[in-house]
Coordinates of C-alpha atoms in Angstrom, one line a residue:
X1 CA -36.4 -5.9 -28.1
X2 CA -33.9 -7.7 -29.9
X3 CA -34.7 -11.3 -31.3
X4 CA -34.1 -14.5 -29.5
X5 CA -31.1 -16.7 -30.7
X6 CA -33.0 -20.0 -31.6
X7 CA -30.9 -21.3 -28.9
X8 CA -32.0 -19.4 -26.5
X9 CA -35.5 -19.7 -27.4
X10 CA -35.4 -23.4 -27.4
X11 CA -34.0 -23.4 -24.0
X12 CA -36.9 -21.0 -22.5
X13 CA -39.2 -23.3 -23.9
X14 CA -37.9 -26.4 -22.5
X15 CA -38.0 -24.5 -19.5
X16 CA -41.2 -23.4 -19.7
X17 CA -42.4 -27.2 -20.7
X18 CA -40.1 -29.1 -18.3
X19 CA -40.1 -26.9 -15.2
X20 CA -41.7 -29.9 -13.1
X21 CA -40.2 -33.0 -15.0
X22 CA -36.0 -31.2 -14.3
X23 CA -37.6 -31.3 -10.5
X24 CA -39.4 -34.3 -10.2
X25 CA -37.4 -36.7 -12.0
X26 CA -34.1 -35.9 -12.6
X27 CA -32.0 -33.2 -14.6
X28 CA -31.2 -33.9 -18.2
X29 CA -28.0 -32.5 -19.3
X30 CA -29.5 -29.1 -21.6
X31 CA -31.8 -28.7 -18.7
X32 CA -28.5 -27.8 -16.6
X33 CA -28.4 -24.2 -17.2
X34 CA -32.2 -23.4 -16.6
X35 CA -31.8 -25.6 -13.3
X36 CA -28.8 -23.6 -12.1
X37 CA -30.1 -19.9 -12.8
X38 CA -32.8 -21.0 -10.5
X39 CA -30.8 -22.8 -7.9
X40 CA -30.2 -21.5 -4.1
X41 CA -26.5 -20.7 -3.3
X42 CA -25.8 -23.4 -1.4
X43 CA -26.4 -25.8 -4.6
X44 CA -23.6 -23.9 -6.7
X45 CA -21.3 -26.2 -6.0
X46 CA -22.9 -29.4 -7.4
X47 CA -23.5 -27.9 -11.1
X48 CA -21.1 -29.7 -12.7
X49 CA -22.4 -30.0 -16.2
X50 CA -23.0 -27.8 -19.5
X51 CA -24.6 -27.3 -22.6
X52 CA -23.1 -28.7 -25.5
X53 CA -21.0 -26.4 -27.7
X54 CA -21.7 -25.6 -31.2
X55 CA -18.6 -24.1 -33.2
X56 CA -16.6 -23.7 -30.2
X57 CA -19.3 -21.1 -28.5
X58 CA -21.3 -22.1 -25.6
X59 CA -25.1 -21.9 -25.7
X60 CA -26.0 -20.5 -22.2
X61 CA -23.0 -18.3 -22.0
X62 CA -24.0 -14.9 -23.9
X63 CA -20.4 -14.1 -25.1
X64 CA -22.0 -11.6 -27.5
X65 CA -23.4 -9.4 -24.8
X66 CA -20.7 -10.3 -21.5
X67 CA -17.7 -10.1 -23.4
X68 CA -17.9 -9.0 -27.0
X69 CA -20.2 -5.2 -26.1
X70 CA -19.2 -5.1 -22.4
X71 CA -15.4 -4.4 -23.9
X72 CA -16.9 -2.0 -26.6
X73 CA -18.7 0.0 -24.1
X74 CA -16.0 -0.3 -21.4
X75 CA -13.5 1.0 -24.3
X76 CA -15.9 3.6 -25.9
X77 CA -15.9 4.9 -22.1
X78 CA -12.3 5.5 -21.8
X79 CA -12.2 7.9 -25.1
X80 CA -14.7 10.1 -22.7
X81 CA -12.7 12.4 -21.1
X82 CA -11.6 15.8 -20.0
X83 CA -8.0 15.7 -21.5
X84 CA -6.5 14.6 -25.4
X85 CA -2.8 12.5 -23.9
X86 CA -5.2 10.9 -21.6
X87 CA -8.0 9.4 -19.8
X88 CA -9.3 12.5 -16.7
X89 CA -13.2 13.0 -15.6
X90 CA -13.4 14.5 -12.7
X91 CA -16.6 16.0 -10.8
X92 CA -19.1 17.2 -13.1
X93 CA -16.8 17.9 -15.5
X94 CA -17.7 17.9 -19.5
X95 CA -16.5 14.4 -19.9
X96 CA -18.0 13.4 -16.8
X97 CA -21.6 14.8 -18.2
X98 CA -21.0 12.9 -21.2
X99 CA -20.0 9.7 -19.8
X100 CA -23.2 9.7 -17.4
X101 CA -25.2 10.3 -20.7
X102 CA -23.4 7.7 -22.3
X103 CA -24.4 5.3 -19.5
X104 CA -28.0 6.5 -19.3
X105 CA -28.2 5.7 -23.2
X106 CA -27.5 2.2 -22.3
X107 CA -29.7 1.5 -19.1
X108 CA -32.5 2.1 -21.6
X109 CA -31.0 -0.3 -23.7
X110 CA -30.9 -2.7 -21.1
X111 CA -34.8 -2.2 -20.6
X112 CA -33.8 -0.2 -17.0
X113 CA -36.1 3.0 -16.1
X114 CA -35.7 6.0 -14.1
X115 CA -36.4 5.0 -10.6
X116 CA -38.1 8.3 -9.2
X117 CA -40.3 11.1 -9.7
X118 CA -38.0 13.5 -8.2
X119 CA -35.6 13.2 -11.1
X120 CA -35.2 11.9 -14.5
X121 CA -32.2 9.3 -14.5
X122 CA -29.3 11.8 -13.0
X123 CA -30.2 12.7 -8.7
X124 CA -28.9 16.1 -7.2
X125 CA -25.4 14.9 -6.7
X126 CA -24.8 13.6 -10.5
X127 CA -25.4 10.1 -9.8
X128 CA -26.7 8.1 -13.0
X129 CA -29.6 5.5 -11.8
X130 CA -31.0 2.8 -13.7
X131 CA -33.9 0.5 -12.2
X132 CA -35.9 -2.8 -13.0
X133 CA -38.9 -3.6 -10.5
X134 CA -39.5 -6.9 -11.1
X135 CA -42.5 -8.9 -10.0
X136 CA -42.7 -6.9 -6.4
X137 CA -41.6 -3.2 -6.5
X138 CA -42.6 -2.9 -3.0
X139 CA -40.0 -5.7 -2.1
X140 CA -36.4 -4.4 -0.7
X141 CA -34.5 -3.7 -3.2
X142 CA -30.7 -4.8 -4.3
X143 CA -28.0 -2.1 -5.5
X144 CA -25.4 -3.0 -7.9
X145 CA -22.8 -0.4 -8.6
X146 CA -19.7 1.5 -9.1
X147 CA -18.0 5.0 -9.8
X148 CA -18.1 6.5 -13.4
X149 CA -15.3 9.3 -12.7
X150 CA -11.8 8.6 -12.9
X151 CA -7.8 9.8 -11.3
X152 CA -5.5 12.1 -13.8
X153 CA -4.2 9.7 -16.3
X154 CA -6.1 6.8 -15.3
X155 CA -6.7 3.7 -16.8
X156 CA -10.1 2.4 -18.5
X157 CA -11.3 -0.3 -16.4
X158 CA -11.2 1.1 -12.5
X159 CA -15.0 1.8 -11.9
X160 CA -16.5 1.4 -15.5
X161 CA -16.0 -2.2 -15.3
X162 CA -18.8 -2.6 -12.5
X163 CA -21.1 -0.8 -14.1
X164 CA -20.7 -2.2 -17.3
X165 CA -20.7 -5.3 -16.6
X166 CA -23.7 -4.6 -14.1
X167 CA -25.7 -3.8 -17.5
X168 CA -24.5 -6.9 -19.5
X169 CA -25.8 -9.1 -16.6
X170 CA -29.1 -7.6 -17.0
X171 CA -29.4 -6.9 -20.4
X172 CA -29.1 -10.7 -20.7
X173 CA -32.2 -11.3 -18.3
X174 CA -33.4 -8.8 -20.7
X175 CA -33.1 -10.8 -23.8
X176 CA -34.4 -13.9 -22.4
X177 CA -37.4 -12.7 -20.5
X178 CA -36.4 -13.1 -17.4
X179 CA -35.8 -9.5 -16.2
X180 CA -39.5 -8.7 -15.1
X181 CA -40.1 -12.3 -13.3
X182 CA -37.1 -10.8 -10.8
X183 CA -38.2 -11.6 -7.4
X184 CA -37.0 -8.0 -6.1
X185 CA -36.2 -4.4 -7.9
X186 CA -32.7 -4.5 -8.9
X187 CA -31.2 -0.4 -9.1
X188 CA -28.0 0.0 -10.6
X189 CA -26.3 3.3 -9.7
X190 CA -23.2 4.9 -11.8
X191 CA -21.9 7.1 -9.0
X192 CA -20.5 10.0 -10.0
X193 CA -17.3 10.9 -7.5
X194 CA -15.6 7.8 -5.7
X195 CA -11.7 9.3 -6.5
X196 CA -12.1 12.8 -4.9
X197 CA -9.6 14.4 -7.3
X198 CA -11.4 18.0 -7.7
X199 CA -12.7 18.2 -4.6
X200 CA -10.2 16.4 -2.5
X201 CA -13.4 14.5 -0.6
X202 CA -14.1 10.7 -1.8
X203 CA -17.7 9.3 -2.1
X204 CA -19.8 12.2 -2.8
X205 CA -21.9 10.1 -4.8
X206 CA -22.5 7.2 -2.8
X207 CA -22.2 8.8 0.6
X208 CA -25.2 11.2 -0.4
X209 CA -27.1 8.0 -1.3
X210 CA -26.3 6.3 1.8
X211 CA -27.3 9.7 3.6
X212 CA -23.7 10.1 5.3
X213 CA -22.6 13.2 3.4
X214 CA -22.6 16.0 5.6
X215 CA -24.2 19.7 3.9
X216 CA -21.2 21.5 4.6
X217 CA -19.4 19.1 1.2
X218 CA -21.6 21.6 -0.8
X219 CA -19.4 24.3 0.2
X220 CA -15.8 22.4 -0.6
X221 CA -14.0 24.4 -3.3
X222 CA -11.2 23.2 -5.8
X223 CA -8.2 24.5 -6.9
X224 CA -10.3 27.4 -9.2
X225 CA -12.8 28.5 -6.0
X226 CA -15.6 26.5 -7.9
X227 CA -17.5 24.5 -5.1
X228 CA -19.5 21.7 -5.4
X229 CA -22.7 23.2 -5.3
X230 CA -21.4 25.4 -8.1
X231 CA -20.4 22.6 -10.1
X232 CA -23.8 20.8 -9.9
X233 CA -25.2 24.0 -10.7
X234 CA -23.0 24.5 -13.9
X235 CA -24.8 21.4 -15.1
X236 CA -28.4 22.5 -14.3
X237 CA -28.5 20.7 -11.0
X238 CA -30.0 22.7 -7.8
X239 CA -28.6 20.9 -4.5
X240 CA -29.0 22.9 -1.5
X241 CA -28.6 21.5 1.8
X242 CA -32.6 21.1 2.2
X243 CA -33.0 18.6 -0.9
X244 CA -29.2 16.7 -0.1
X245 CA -31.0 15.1 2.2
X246 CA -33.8 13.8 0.3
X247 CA -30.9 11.9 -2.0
X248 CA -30.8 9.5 1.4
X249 CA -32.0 6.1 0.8
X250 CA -34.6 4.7 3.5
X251 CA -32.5 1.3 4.7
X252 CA -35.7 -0.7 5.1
X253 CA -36.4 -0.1 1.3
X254 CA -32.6 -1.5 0.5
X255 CA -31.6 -5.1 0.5
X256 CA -28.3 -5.0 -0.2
X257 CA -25.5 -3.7 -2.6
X258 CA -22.6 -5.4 -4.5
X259 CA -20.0 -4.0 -6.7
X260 CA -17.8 -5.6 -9.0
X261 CA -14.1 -4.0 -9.5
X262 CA -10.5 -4.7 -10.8
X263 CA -8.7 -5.5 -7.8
X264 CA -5.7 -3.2 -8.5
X265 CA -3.1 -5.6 -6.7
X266 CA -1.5 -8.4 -7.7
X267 CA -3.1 -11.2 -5.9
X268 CA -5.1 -12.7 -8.5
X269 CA -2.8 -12.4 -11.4
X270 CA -0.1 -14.1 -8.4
X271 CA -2.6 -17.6 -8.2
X272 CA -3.9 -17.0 -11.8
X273 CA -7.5 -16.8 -10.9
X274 CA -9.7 -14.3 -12.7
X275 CA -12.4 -13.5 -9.7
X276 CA -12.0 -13.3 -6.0
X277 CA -14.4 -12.4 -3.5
X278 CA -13.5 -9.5 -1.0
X279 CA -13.5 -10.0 3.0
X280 CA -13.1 -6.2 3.8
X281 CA -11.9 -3.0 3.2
X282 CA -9.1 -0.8 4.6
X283 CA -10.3 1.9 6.7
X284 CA -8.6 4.8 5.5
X285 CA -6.8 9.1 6.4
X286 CA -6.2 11.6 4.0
X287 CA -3.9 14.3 5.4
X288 CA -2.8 17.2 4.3
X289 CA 0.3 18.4 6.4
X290 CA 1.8 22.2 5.9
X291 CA 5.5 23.2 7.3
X292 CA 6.2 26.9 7.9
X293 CA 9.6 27.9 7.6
X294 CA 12.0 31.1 6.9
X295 CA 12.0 32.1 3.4
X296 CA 15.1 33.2 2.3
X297 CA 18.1 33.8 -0.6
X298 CA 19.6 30.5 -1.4
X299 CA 23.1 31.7 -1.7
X300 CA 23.2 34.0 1.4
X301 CA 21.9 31.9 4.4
X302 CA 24.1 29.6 5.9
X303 CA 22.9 26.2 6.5
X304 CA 22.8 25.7 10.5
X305 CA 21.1 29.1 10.7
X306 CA 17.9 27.9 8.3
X307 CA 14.7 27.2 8.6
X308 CA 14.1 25.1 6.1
X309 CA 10.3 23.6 5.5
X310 CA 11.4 21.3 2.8
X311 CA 14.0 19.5 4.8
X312 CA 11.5 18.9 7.7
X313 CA 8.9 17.7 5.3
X314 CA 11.6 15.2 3.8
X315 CA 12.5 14.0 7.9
X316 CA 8.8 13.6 8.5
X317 CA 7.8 11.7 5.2
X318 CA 11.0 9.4 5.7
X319 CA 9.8 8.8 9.2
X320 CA 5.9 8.4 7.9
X321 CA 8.3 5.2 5.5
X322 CA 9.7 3.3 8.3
X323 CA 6.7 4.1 10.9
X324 CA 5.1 2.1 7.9
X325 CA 7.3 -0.5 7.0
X326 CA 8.0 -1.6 11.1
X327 CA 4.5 0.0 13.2
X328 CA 6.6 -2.4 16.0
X329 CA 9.5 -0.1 16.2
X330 CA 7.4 2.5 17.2
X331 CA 4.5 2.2 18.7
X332 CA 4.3 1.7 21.8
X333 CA 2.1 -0.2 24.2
X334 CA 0.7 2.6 26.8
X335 CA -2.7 2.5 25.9
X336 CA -2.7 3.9 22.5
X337 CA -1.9 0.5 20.8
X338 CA -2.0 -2.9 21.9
X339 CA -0.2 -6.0 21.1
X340 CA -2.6 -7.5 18.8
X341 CA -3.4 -3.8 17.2
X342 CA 0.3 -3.9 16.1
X343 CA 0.4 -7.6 14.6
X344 CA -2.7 -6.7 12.4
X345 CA -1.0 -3.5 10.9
X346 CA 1.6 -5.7 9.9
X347 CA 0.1 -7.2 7.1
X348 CA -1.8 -4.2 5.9
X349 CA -0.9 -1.1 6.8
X350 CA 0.5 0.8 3.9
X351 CA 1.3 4.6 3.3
X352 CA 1.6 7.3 0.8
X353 CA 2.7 10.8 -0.1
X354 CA 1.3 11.4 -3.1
X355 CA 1.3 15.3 -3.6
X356 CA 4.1 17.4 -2.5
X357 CA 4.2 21.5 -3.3
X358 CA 6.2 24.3 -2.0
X359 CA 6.4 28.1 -2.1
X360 CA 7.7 30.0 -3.9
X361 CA 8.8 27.2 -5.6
X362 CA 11.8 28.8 -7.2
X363 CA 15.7 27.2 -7.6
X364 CA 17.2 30.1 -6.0
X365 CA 14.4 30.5 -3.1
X366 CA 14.8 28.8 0.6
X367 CA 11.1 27.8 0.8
X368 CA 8.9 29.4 2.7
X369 CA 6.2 26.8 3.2
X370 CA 5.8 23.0 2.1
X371 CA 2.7 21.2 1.6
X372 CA 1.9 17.3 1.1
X373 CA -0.6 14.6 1.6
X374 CA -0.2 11.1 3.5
X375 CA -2.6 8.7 2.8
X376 CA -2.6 5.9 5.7
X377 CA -4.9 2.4 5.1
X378 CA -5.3 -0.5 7.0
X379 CA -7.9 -3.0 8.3
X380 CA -7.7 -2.3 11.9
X381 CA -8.8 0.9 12.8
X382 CA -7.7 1.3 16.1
X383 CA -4.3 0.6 14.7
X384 CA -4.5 3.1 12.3
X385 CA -5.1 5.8 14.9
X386 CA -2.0 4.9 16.4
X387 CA -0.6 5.1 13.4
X388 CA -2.0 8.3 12.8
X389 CA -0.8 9.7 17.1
X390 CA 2.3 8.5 16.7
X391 CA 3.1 10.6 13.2
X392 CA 1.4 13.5 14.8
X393 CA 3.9 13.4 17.9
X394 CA 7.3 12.8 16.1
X395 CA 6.4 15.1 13.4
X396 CA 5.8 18.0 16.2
X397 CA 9.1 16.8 17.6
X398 CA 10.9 17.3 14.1
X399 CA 9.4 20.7 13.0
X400 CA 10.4 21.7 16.8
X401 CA 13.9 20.6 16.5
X402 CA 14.2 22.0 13.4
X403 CA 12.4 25.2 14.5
X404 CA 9.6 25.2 11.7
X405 CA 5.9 24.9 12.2
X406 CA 3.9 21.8 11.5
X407 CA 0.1 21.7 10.9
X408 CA -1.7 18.2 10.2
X409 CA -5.5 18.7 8.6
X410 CA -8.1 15.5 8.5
X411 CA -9.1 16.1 4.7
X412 CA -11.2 12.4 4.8
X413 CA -11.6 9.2 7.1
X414 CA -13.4 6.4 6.2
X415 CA -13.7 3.3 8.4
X416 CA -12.9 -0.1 7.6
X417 CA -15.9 -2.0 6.4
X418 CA -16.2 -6.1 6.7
X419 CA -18.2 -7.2 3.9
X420 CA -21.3 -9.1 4.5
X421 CA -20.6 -12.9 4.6
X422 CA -24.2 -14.0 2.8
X423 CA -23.4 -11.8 0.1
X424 CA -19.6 -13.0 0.1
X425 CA -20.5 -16.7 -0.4
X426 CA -23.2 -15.9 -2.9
X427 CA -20.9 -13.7 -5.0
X428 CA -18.4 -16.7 -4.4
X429 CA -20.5 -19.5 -5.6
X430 CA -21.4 -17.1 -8.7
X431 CA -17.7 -16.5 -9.6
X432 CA -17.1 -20.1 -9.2
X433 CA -20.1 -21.3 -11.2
X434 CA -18.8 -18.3 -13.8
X435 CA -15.7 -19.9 -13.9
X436 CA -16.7 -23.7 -14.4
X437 CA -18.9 -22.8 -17.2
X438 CA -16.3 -20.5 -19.2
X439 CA -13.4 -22.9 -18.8
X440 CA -15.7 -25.8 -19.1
X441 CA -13.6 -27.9 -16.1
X442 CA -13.5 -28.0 -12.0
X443 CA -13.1 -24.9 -10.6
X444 CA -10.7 -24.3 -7.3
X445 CA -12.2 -22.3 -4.5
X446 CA -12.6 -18.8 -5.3
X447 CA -10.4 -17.2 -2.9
X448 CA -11.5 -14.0 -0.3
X449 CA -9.2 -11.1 -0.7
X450 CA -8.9 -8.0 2.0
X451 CA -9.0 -5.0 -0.2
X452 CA -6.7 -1.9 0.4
X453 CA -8.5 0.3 -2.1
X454 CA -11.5 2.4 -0.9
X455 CA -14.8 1.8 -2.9
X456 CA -17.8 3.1 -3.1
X457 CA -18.8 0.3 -0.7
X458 CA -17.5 1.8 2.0
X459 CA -20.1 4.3 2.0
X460 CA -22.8 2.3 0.8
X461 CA -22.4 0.0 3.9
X462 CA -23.7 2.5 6.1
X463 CA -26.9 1.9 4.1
X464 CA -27.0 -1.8 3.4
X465 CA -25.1 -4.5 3.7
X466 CA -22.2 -4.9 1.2
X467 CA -20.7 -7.5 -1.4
X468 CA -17.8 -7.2 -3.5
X469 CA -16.6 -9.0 -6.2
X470 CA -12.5 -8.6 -7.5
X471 CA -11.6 -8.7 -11.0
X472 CA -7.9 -9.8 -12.0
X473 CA -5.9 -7.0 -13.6
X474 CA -2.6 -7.2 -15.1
X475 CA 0.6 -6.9 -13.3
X476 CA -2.0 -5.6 -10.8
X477 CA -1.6 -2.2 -12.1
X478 CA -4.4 0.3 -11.7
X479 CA -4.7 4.0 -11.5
X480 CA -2.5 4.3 -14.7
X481 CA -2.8 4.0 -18.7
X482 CA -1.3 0.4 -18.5
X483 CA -4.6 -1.0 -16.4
X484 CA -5.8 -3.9 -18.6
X485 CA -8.3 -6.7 -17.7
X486 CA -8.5 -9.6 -20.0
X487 CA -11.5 -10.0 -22.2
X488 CA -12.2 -13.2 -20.9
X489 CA -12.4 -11.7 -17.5
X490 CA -14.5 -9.3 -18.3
X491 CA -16.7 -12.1 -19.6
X492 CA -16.3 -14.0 -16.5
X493 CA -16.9 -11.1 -14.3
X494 CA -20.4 -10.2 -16.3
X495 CA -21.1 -13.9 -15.8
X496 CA -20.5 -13.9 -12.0
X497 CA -23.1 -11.0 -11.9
X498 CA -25.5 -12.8 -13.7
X499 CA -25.6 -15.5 -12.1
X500 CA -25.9 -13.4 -8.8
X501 CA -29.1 -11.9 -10.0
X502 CA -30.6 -14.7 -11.1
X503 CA -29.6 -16.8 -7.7
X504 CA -30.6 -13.8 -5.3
X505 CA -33.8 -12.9 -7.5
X506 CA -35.1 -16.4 -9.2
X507 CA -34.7 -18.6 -6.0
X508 CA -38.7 -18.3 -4.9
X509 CA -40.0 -19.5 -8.2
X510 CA -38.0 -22.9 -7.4
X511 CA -39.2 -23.0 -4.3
X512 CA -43.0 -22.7 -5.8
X513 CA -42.5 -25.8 -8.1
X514 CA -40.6 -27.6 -5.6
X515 CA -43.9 -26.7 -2.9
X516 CA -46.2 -27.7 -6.7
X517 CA -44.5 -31.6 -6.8
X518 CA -43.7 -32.5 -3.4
X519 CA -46.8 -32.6 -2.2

């Protein structure tokens, strides 16, 4: 274990010397930090004081570890990957075995261990798990995570940054001996497929954790005809369908899971505030929609006798645009969609055609079949299947016009999930205390975000309930080379985690002294 800092060692022993004296008779000021790492949520708000700084660094703040390493590692992560012009791990891919090493590497750093004796670190779906047991390893136990795979040409921070900054928190309980007085286990998990970009089906990790993936996902292919199973297999991992289900997490042994992640909007950036809690998340559709048409010579067929697939996939994605943009001009209210359905989709229902192929795929050809995607999100889920029957009956009414044939697959659905509101105010109070220590000054409310993004959460929560925490990213640009987060936020954002663990874990052994002196 690495050696104390003399200031942090001065302040364990003051702790350890002062414990009932902070209590009983007041709080001097470089008693502040100790007092708040071991103070209930509802008391966040009234820390309003700091250690003093020495050469423009703050004692109690662990720069070195938060901000300084957590942006090494989260940089030395996006060099792993698949591709050399950019950042790709997909599924059980090379980079993807790599970066799950990578990560194991440091959870031994941190002091973590493997938390079972059915596998060493990596479960049967890839997942990389990390655990600490505290002073009860019977008690119920909290899950901090996030995905460690990435889209094509993505940027360095989506995923990595919760589970990086997951290790920093607790690498600094770590250091200062506090990890093992945890009042519960603390398991951090680096899933290993949230994107779905080889396999086309999100969550693979965290939905076989939170026993919601059905057997029938080890039989998905990819493009190549490898499957899942296969893949696993490639990297010495035996799945079957029997010992899938053994990856399923008993709820009674789970307290909870949060996850910390760039919020990949603008929002944050927009009220220049680093952290935001998040309220929900979009439920969301993955279709995949195929048009049939004629094939034929481009020269040689005139244009009202065709049967053109592309033109009736360009009607139908124009429609899916304005169905979109104004639900009110086209749903109806006949059962399928009521008033108040319509006036929630308003302000976050949101659509996208992101893949779009045809075939033959030739200048000179009249295709003879069109494929896309739509990708449909919003909070209320009822709206969204209206959303969803409406496109499905004005689509059939285009490719019939047009005399083409239309065919809509369900390729993934995930519900929308409402995070839990005791872990939202203690994640909030965390970011804010975060925030007034780093910037040394009143913080404003940290504000509660809806998040259109899918996460790992949304799987997880049919586990446990969930917490999220949003970290600002700039011009809120994700899911591309130009993602960046601030090195102060990732500082703040390791903070805010560290502070939750030591709130949610430390909070009993106040309680003890408090029972000790007020007798």
């Amino acid at each position: 274990m690495a050696s104390l800092p003399f200031h942090t060692f001065l302040g364990q022993t003051i702790l350890n010397l002062h414990a009932l004296i902070i209590i009983r008779k007041g709080l001097p000021s470089f008693c502040f930090f100790v007092v708040f790492l071991l103070t209930p949520t509802c008391a966040f708000s009234h820390i309003r004081q700091g250690f003093e700084e020495d050469k423009g660094r703050k004692y109690d703040l662990f720069p070195e570890i938060l901000m300084e390493e957590a942006v090494a590692r989260l940089n030395e992560l996006g060099e792993v990957s698949d591709a050399d012009e950019y950042l790709q791990r997909t599924f059980q891919s090379p980079a993807s075995i790599k970066a799950g090493n990578l990560i194991r590497l440091w959870m031994e750093d941190v002091g973590l261990k493997t938390p079972s004796v059915n596998f060493r670190w990596v479960d049967k779906m890839g997942n990389v798990h990390g655990r600490t047991e505290g002073i009860n390893p019977s008690a119920k136990a909290l899950l901090i995570g996030s995905h460690l795979d990435t889209v094509i040409d993505a940027g360095k921070f989506d995923g990595s940054l919760g589970i990086v900054c997951a290790l920093s928190a607790l690498k600094v309980l770590n250091m200062t001996n506090r990890m093992g007085r945890l009042r519960r286990p603390v398991e951090i998990i680096a899933f290993s497929d949230e994107e779905g970009v080889r396999f086309q089906s999100t969550f693979l990790g965290s939905a076989a954790i939170a026993g919601v993936l059905p057997a029938s996902a080890l039989h998905v292919h990819d493009k190549s005809g490898v499957t899942v199973q296969d893949a696993l297999r490639e990297n010495s991992i035996e799945t079957t369908e029997e010992n899938l289900l053994e990856l399923k997490y008993d709820p009674e042994s789970v307290w909870g899971y949060i996850e910390v992640h760039i919020e990949q909007g603008p929002v944050l950036e927009t009220i220049g505030l680093p952290l935001g809690s998040v309220k929900g998340i979009a439920g969301q559709t993955r279709l995949k929609v195929t048009v049939r048409g004629s094939q034929g010579h481009a020269g040689t067929v005139p244009m009202n006798m065709r049967q053109d697939p592309m033109v009736a996939a360009a009607e139908i994605i124009v429609l899916l645009e304005g169905l979109c943009k104004q639900p009110e001009q086209y749903l109806s209210y006949d059962g399928e969609c009521r008033a108040s359905e319509v006036q929630s989709l308003s302000g976050s229902l949101v659509c996208t055609v992101g893949e779009i192929s045809s075939w033959p795929s030739a200048s000179n050809v009249i295709p003879g079949q069109v494929t896309f995607t739509v990708d449909v999100r919003a909070i209320d889920d009822m709206g969204r299947e209206a959303v969803l029957y409406e496109l499905s009956k004005r689509m059939h009414q285009i490719c019939d016009r047009r005399s083409v044939f239309c065919k809509i697959d369900r390729k993934h659905d995930a519900n929308a999930v409402v995070c839990d509101k005791e872990l939202s105010l203690q994640l909030s109070s965390a970011a804010y205390a975060a925030l007034k220590r780093i910037k040394g000054e009143a913080a404003i409310d940290v504000p509660a975000l809806m998040s259109g993004a899918g996460h790992d959460a949304m799987a997880i929560s049919h586990l446990t309930k969930v917490g999220m925490l949003f970290v600002r990213c700039r011009g809120g640009i994700s899911h591309s080379p130009a993602e960046h987060v601030l090195d102060d936020d990732v500082w703040a954002s390791g903070l805010a985690s560290h502070f939750f663990c030591c709130n949610d874990n430390m909070c009993t052994i106040l309680s003890q002294k408090r029972r000790l002196i007020d007798w």
